[in-house]
Short mmCIF file of C-alpha atoms in Angstrom, two decimals:
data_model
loop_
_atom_site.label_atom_id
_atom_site.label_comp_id
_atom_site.label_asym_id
_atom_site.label_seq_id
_atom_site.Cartn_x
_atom_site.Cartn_y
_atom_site.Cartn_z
CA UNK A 1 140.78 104.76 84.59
CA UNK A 2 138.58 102.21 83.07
CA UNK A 3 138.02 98.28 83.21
CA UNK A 4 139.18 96.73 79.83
CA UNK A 5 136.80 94.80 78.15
CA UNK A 6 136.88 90.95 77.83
CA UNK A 7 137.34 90.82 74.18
CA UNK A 8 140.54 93.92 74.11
CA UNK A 9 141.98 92.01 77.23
CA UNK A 10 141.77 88.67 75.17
CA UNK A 11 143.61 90.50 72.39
CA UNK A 12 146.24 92.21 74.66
CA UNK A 13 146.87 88.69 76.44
CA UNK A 14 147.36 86.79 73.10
CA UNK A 15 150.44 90.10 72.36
CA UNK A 16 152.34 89.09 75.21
CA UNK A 17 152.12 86.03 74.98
CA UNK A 18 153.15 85.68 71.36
CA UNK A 19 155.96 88.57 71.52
CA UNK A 20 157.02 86.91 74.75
CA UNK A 21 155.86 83.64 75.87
CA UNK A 22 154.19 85.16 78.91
CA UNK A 23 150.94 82.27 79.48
CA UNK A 24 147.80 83.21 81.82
CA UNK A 25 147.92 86.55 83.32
CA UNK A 26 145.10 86.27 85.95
CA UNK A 27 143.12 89.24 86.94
CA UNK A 28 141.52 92.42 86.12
CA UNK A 29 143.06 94.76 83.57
CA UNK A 30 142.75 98.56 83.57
CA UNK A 31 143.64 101.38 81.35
CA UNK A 32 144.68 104.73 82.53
CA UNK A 33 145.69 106.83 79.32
CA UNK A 34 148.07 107.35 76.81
CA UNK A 35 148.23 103.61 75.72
CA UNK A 36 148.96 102.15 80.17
CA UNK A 37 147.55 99.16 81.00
CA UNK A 38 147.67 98.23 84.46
CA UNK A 39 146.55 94.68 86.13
CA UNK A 40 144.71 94.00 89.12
CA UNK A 41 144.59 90.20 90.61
CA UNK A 42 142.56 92.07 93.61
CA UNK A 43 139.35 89.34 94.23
CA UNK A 44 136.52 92.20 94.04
CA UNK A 45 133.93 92.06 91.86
CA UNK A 46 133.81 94.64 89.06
CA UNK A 47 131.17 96.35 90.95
CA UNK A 48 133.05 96.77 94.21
CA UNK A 49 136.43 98.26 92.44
CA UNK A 50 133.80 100.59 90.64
CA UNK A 51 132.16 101.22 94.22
CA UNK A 52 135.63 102.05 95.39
CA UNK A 53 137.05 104.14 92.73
CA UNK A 54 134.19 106.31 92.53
CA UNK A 55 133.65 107.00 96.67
CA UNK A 56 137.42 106.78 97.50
CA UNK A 57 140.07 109.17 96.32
CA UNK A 58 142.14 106.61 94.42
CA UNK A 59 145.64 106.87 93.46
CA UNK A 60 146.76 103.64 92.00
CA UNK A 61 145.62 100.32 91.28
CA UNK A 62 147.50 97.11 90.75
CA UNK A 63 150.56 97.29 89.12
CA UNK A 64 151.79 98.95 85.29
CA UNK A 65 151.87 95.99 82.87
CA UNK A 66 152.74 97.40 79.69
CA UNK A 67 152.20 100.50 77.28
CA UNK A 68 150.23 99.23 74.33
CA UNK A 69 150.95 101.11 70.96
CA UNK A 70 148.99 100.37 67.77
CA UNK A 71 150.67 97.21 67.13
CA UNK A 72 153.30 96.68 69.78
CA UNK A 73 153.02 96.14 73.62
CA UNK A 74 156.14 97.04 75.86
CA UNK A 75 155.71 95.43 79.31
CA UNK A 76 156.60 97.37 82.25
CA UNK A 77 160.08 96.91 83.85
CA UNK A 78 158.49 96.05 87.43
CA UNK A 79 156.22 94.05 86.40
CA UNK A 80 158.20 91.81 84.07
CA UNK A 81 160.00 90.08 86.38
CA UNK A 82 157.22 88.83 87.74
CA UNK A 83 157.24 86.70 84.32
CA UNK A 84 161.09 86.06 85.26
CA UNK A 85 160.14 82.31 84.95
CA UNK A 86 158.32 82.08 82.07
CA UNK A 87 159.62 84.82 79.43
CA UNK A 88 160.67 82.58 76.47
CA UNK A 89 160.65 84.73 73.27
CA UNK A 90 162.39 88.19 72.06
CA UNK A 91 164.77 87.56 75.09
CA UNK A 92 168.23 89.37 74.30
CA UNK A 93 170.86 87.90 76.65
CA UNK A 94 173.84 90.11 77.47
CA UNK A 95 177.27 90.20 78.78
CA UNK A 96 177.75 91.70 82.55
CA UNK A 97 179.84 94.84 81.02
CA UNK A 98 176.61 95.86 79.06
CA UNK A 99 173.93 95.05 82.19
CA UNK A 100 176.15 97.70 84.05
CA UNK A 101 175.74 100.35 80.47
CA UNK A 102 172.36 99.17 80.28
CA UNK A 103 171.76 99.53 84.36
CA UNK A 104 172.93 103.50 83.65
CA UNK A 105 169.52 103.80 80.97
CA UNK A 106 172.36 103.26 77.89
CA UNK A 107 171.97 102.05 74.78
CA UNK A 108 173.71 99.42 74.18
CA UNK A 109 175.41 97.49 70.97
CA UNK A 110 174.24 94.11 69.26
CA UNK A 111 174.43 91.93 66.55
CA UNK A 112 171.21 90.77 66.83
CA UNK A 113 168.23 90.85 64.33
CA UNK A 114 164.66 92.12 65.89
CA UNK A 115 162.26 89.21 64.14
CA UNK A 116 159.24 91.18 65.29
CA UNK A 117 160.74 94.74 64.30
CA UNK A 118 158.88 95.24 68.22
CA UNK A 119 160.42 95.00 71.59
CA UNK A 120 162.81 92.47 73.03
CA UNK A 121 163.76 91.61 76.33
CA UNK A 122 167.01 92.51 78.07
CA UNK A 123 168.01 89.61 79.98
CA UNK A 124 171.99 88.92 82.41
CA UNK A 125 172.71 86.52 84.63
CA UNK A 126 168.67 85.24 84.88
CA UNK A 127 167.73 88.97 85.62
CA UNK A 128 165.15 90.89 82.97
CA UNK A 129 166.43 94.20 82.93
CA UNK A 130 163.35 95.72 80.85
CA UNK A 131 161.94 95.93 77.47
CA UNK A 132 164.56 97.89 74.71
CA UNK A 133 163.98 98.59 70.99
CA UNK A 134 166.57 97.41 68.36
CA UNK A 135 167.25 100.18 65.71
CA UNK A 136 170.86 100.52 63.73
CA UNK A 137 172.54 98.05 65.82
CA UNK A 138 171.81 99.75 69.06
CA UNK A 139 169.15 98.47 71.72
CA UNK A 140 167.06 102.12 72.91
CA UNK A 141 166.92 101.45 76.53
CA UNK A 142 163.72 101.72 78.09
CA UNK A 143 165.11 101.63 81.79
CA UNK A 144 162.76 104.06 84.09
CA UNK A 145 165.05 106.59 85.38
CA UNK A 146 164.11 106.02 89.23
CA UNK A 147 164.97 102.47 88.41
CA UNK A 148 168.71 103.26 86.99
CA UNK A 149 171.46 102.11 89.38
CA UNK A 150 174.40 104.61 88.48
CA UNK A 151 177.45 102.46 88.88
CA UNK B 1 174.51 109.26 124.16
CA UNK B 2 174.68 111.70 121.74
CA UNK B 3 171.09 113.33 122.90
CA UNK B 4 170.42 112.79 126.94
CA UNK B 5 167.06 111.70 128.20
CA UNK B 6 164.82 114.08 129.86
CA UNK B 7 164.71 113.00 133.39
CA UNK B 8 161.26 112.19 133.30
CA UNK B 9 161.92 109.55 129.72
CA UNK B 10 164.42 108.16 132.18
CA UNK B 11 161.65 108.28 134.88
CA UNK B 12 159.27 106.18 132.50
CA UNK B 13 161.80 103.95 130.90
CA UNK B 14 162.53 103.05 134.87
CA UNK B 15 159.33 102.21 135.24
CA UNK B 16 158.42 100.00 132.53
CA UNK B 17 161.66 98.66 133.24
CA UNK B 18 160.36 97.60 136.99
CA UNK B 19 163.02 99.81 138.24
CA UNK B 20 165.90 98.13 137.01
CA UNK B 21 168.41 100.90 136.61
CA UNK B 22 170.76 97.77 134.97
CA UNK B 23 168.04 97.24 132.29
CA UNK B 24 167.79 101.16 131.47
CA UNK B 25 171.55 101.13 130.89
CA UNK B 26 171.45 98.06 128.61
CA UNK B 27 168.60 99.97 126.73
CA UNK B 28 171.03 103.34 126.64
CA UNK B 29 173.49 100.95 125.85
CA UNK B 30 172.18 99.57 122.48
CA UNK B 31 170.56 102.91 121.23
CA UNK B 32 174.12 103.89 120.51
CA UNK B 33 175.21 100.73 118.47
CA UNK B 34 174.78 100.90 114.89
CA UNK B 35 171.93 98.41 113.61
CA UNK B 36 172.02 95.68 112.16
CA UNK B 37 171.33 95.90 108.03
CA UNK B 38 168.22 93.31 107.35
CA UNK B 39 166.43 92.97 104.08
CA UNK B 40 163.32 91.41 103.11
CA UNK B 41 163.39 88.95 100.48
CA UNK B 42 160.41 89.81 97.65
CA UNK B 43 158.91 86.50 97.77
CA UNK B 44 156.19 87.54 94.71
CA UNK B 45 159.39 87.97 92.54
CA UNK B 46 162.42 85.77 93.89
CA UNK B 47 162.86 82.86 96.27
CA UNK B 48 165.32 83.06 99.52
CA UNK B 49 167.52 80.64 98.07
CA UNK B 50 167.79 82.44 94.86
CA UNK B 51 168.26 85.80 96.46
CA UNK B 52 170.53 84.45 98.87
CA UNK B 53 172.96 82.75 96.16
CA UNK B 54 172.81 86.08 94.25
CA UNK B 55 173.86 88.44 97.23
CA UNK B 56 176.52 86.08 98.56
CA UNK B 57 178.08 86.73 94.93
CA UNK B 58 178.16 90.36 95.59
CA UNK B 59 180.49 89.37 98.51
CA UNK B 60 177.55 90.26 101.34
CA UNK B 61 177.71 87.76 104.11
CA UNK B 62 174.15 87.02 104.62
CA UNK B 63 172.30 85.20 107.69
CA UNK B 64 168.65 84.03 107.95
CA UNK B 65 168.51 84.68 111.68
CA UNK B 66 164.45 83.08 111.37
CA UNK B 67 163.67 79.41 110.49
CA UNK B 68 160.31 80.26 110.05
CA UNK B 69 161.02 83.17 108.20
CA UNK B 70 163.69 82.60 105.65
CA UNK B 71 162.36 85.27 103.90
CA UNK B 72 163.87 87.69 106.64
CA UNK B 73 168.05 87.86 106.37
CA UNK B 74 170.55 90.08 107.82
CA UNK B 75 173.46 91.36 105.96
CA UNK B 76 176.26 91.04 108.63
CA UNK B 77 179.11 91.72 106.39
CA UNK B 78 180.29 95.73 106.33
CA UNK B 79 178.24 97.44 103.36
CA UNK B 80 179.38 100.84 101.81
CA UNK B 81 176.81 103.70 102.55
CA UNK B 82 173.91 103.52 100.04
CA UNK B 83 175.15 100.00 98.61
CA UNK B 84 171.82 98.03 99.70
CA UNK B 85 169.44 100.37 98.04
CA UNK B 86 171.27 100.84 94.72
CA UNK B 87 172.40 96.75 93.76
CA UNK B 88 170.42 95.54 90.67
CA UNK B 89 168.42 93.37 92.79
CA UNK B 90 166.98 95.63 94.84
CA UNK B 91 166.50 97.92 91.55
CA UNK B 92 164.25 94.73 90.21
CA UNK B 93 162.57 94.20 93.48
CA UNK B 94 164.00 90.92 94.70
CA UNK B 95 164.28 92.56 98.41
CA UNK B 96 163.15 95.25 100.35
CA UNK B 97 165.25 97.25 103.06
CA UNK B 98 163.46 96.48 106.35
CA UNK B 99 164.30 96.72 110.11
CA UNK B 100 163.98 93.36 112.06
CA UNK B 101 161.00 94.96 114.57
CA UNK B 102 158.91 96.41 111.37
CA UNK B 103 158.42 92.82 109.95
CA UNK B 104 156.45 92.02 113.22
CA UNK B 105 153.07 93.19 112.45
CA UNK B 106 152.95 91.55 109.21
CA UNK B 107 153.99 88.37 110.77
CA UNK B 108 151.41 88.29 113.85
CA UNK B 109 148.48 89.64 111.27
CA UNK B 110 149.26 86.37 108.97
CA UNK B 111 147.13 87.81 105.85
CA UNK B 112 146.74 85.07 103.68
CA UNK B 113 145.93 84.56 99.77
CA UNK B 114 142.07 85.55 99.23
CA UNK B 115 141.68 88.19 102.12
CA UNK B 116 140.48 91.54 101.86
CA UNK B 117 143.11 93.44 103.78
CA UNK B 118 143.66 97.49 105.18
CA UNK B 119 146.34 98.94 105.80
CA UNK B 120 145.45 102.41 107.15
CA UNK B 121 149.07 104.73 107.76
CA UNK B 122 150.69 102.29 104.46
CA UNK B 123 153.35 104.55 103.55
CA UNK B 124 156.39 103.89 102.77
CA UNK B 125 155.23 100.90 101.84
CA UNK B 126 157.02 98.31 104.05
CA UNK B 127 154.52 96.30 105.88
CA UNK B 128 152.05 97.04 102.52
CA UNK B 129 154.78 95.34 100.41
CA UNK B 130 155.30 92.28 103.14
CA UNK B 131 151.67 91.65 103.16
CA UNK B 132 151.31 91.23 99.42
CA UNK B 133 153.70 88.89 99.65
CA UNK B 134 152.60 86.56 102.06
CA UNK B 135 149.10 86.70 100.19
CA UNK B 136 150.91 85.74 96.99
CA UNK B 137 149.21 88.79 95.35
CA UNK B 138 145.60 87.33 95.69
CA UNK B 139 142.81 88.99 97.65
CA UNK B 140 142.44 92.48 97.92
CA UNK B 141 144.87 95.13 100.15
CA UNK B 142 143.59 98.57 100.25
CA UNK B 143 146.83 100.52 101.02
CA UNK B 144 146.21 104.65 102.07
CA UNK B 145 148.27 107.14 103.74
CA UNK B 146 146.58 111.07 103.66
CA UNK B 147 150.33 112.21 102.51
CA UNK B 148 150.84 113.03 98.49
CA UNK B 149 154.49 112.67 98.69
CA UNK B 150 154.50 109.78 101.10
CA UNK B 151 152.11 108.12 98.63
CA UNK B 152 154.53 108.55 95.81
CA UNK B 153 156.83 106.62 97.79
CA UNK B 154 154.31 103.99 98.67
CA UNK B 155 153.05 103.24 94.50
CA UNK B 156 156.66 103.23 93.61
CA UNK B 157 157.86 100.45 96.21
CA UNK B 158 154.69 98.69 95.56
CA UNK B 159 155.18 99.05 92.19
CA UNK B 160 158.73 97.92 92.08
CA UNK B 161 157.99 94.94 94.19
CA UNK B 162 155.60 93.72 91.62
CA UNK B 163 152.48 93.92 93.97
CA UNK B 164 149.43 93.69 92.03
CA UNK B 165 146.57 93.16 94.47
CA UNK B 166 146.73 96.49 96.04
CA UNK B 167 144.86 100.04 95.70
CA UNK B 168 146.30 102.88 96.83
CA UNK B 169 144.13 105.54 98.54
CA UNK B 170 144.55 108.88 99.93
CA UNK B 171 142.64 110.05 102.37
CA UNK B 172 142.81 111.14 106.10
CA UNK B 173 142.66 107.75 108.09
CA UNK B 174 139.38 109.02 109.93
CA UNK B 175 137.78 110.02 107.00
CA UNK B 176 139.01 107.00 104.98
CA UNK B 177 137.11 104.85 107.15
CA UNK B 178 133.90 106.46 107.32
CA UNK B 179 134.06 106.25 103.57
CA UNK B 180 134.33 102.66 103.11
CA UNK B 181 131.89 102.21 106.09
CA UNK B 182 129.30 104.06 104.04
CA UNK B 183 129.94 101.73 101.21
CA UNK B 184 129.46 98.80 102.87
CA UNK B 185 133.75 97.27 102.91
CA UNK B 186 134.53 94.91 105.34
CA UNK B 187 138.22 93.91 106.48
CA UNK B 188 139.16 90.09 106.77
CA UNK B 189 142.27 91.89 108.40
CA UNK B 190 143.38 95.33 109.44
CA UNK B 191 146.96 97.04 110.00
CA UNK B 192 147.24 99.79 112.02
CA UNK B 193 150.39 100.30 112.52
CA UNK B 194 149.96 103.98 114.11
CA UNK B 195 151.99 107.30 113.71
CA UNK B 196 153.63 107.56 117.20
CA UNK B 197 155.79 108.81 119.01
CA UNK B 198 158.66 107.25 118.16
CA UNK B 199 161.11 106.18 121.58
CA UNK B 200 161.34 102.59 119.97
CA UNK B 201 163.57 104.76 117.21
CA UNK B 202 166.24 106.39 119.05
CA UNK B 203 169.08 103.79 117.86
CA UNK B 204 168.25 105.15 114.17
CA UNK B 205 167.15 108.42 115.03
CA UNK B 206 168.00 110.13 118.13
CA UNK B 207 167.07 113.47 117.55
CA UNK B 208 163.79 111.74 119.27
CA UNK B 209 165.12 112.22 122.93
CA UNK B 210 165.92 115.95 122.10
CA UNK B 211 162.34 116.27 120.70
CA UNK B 212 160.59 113.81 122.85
CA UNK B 213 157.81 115.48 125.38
CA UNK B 214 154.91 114.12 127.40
CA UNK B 215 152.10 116.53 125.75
CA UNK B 216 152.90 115.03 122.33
CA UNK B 217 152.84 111.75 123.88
CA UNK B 218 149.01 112.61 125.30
CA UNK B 219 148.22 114.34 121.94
CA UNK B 220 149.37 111.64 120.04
CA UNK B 221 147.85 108.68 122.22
CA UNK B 222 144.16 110.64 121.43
CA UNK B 223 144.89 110.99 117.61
CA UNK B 224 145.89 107.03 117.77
CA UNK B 225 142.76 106.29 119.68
CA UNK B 226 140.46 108.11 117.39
CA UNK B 227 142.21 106.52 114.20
CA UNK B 228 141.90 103.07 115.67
CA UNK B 229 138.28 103.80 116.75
CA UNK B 230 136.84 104.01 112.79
CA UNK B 231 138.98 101.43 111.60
CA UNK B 232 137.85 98.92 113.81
CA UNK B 233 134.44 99.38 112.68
CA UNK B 234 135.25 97.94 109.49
CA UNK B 235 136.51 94.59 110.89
CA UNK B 236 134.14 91.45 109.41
CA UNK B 237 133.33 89.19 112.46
CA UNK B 238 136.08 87.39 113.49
CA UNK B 239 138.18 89.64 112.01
CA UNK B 240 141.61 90.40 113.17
CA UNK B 241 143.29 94.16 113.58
CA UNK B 242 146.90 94.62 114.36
CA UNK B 243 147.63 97.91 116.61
CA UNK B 244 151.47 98.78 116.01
CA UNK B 245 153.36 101.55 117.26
CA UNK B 246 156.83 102.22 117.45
CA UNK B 247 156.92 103.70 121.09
CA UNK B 248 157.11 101.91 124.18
CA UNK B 249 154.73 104.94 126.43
CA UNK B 250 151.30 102.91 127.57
CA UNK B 251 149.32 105.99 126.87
CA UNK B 252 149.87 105.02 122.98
CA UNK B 253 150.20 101.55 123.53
CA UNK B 254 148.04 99.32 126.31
CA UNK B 255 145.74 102.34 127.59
CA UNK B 256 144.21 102.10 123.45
CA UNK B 257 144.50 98.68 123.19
CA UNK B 258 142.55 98.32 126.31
CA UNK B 259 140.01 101.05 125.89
CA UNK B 260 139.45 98.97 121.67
CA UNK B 261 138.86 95.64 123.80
CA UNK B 262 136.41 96.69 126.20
CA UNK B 263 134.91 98.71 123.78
CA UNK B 264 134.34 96.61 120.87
CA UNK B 265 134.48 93.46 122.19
CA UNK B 266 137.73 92.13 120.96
CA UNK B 267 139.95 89.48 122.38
CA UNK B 268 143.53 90.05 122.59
CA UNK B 269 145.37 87.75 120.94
CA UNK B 270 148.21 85.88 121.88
CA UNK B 271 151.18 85.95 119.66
CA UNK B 272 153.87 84.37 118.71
CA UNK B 273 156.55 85.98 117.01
CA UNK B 274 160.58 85.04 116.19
CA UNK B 275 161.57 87.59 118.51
CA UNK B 276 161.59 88.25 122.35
CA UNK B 277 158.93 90.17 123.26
CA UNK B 278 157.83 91.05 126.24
CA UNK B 279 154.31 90.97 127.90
CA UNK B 280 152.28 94.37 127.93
CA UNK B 281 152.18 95.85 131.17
CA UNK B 282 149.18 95.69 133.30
CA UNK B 283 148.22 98.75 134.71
CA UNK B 284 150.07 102.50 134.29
CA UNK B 285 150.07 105.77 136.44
CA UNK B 286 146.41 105.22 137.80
CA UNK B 287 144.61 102.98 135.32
CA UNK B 288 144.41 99.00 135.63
CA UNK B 289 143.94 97.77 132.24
CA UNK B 290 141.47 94.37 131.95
CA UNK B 291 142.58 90.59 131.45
CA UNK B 292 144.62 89.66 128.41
CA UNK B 293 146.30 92.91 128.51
CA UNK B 294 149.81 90.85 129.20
CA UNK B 295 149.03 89.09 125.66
CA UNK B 296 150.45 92.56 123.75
CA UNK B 297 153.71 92.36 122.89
CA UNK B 298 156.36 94.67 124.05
CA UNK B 299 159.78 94.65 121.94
CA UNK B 300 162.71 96.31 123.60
CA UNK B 301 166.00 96.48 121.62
CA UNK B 302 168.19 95.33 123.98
CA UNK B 303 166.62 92.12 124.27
CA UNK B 304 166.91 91.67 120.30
CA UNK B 305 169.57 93.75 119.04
CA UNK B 306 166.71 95.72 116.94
CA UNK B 307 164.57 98.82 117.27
CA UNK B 308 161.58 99.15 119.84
CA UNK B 309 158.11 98.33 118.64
CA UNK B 310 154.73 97.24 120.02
CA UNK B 311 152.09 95.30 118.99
CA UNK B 312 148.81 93.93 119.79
CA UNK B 313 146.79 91.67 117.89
CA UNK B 314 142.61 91.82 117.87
CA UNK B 315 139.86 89.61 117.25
CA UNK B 316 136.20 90.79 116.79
CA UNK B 317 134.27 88.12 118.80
CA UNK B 318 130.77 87.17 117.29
#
């Protein structure tokens, strides 16, 4: 697990917020392999979480933001409703029939074009139900499995 | 009842109960209704209106029992078994399934944005998650349980409910707090909300009267004591430290809250809470406890229609 720097979290910031409108993300951001980034709004200094991490046996910090490939950046289902309020761009909306599909880690159908040939956001009823992948006419769902609901 | 009481829980439950064999029966009485179904509302992710509007459209009859806690609501129509945990909203973290009694520590610790907060025995991640909210994800909450699967449980809830200001430790309580000692971390606030032994659960699980016996009560009350002893050391003056259980025996309840006051110097808080609690009871078997004893708060279910819980709150004087 290690701090991002300055500049990379400048760089990751300025992804999200033009693939999805998401403004100022406050707080510390981490990386903790294969591609996570995780962000911590904890008030310690850098020098404290370091002080922490390396005396404490530490599981987890913050929350999982997004998985950053070499030029796309999924954000995390938890964490993206956080941004319920603000998500503006890449936003798919869809009919309560597919949310339930969807809900079960489905693909689903569309019609729709993927501008940014990157990720787009699943959105019914004002809910985000996670980041999916456009391909063929079929959205690859990117539901977490402990997050399906199995109606 | 589907498990009796050993005579001597009866005995004690008398006693607290000043006697009053009608009180004891009202207690008996409740621990065999069903409970009530109460969720939290994920304040980080949702507001209560919003949640609210969105539940009542899944046909749930909801009611905010708490004007000062809208956050808090009670699902009073019938629910099929399972149906709270697996709705989409609870999926995206808009509540959390929590019993009335285990919001009170939370609510009489009052963390607030910008506080560095521990929460020693966090798992499964209730009381963690409730915290996080009412600090709007700001300041620092240091969340451990010594338990690898119980901390699985914790990072996914905490995850799920979108907290961000937390790390999650593992370590022995004891040894946790030695640790951060050594490194020189100081607590704004503290939860200790204490693995007990359990007679404030019987309504939800009962198998606690067939397992319930005064050694593990004694054994229990020293673990408690120790636990409480370290953490307590990490408290920044003025700090405040929530002891919780969810028994009703003094041993684990005023007998450590008394021996931590005199101790350390702490003042016991009074508190006020949106529930009827009880004061804590001055003096057991053959000990008198000090002053300010009677500001703990005892929670009985009967007197709430909830589960039994108490709870003292702690200042560290200057």
């Amino acid at each position: 697990m290690k701090i991002i720097s300055k500049k990379e979290k400048e760089r990751i910031l300025n992804k999200l917020k033009e693939d999805y409108g998401i403004g100022q993300i406050n707080g510390t951001l981490l990386e903790t392999g294969k591609g996570k980034i995780r962000l911590f709004t904890g008030n310690l200094a850098q020098e404290e979480v370091n002080r922490i991490i390396f005396n404490i046996r530490t599981e987890m910090i913050g929350i999982y933001l997004a998985k950053k490939d070499e030029n796309e950046t999924r954000i995390s289902f938890d964490s993206l409703s956080l941004f319920r309020n603000e998500v503006s761009k890449s936003v798919i909306e869809i009919s309560d029939e597919d949310a339930k599909i969807w809900g079960n880690g489905e693909e689903i159908g569309t019609d729709a074009q993927n501008k940014n040939n990157g990720f787009v956001i699943i959105r019914n009823n004002g809910n985000l139900l996670g980041c999916g992948k456009i391909k063929d006419g079929q959205i690859k769902n990117f539901v977490p499995k402990e997050r399906r609901t199995n109606c | 009842m589907k498990y009796e009481p050993k005579p001597l829980f009866t005995e004690r439950m008398l006693k607290l109960f000043g006697g009053d064999s009608e009180e004891y029966e009202r207690y008996l009485k409740i621990s065999e209704i069903p409970m009530r179904r109460s969720v939290r509302c994920n304040t980080l992710k949702i507001t209560p209106e919003e949640l609210k509007i969105k539940l009542e459209r899944r046909g749930w009859k909801i009611e905010q029992s708490f004007p000062e806690a809208p956050e808090v609501m009670v699902v009073v129509s019938g629910l099929k078994p399972g149906e709270l945990g697996n709705s989409i909203e609870h999926m995206l973290g808009y509540y959390y399934v929590q019993e009335l009694s285990s919001l009170m520590p939370a609510l009489a610790l009052k963390p607030a944005p910008g506080d560095m907060v521990l929460d020693l025995a966090a798992a499964p991640g209730s009381k963690t998650t409730q915290m996080a909210a009412m600090m709007k994800n700001q300041g620092t909450l240091i969340a451990n349980d010594k338990d690898i699967n119980r901390i699985s449980v914790l990072s996914t809830n905490l995850e799920r409910c979108g907290v961000t200001n937390a790390i999650v430790t593992r370590h022995d309580g004891v040894q946790l707090c030695e640790k951060l000692e050594k490194i020189g971390i100081r607590f704004d606030k503290i939860l200790l909300d204490l693995p007990c032994s359990g007679e404030g659960n019987i309504r939800s699980s009962p198998k606690t009267l067939l397992m319930w016996n005064i050694r593990m009560i004694e054994k229990l009350a020293r673990l408690q004591r120790k636990l409480a002893v370290t953490a307590v050391k990490l408290l920044k003056e003025n700090g405040k430290i929530i002891y919780s259980t969810c028994t009703h025996s003094p041993e684990e309840n005023e007998a450590n809250v008394n021996f931590l006051s005199r101790e350390f110097n702490l003042e016991i808080e009074k508190i006020v809470l949106p529930v009827k609690c009880r004061q804590g009871v001055k003096n057991w078997e053959k000990e008198e406890f000090s002053a300010g004893i009677e500001n703990c708060c005892r929670i009985y279910p009967q007197d709430n229609d909830t589960e039994g819980f108490f709870l003292a709150r702690m200042r560290r004087r200057k």
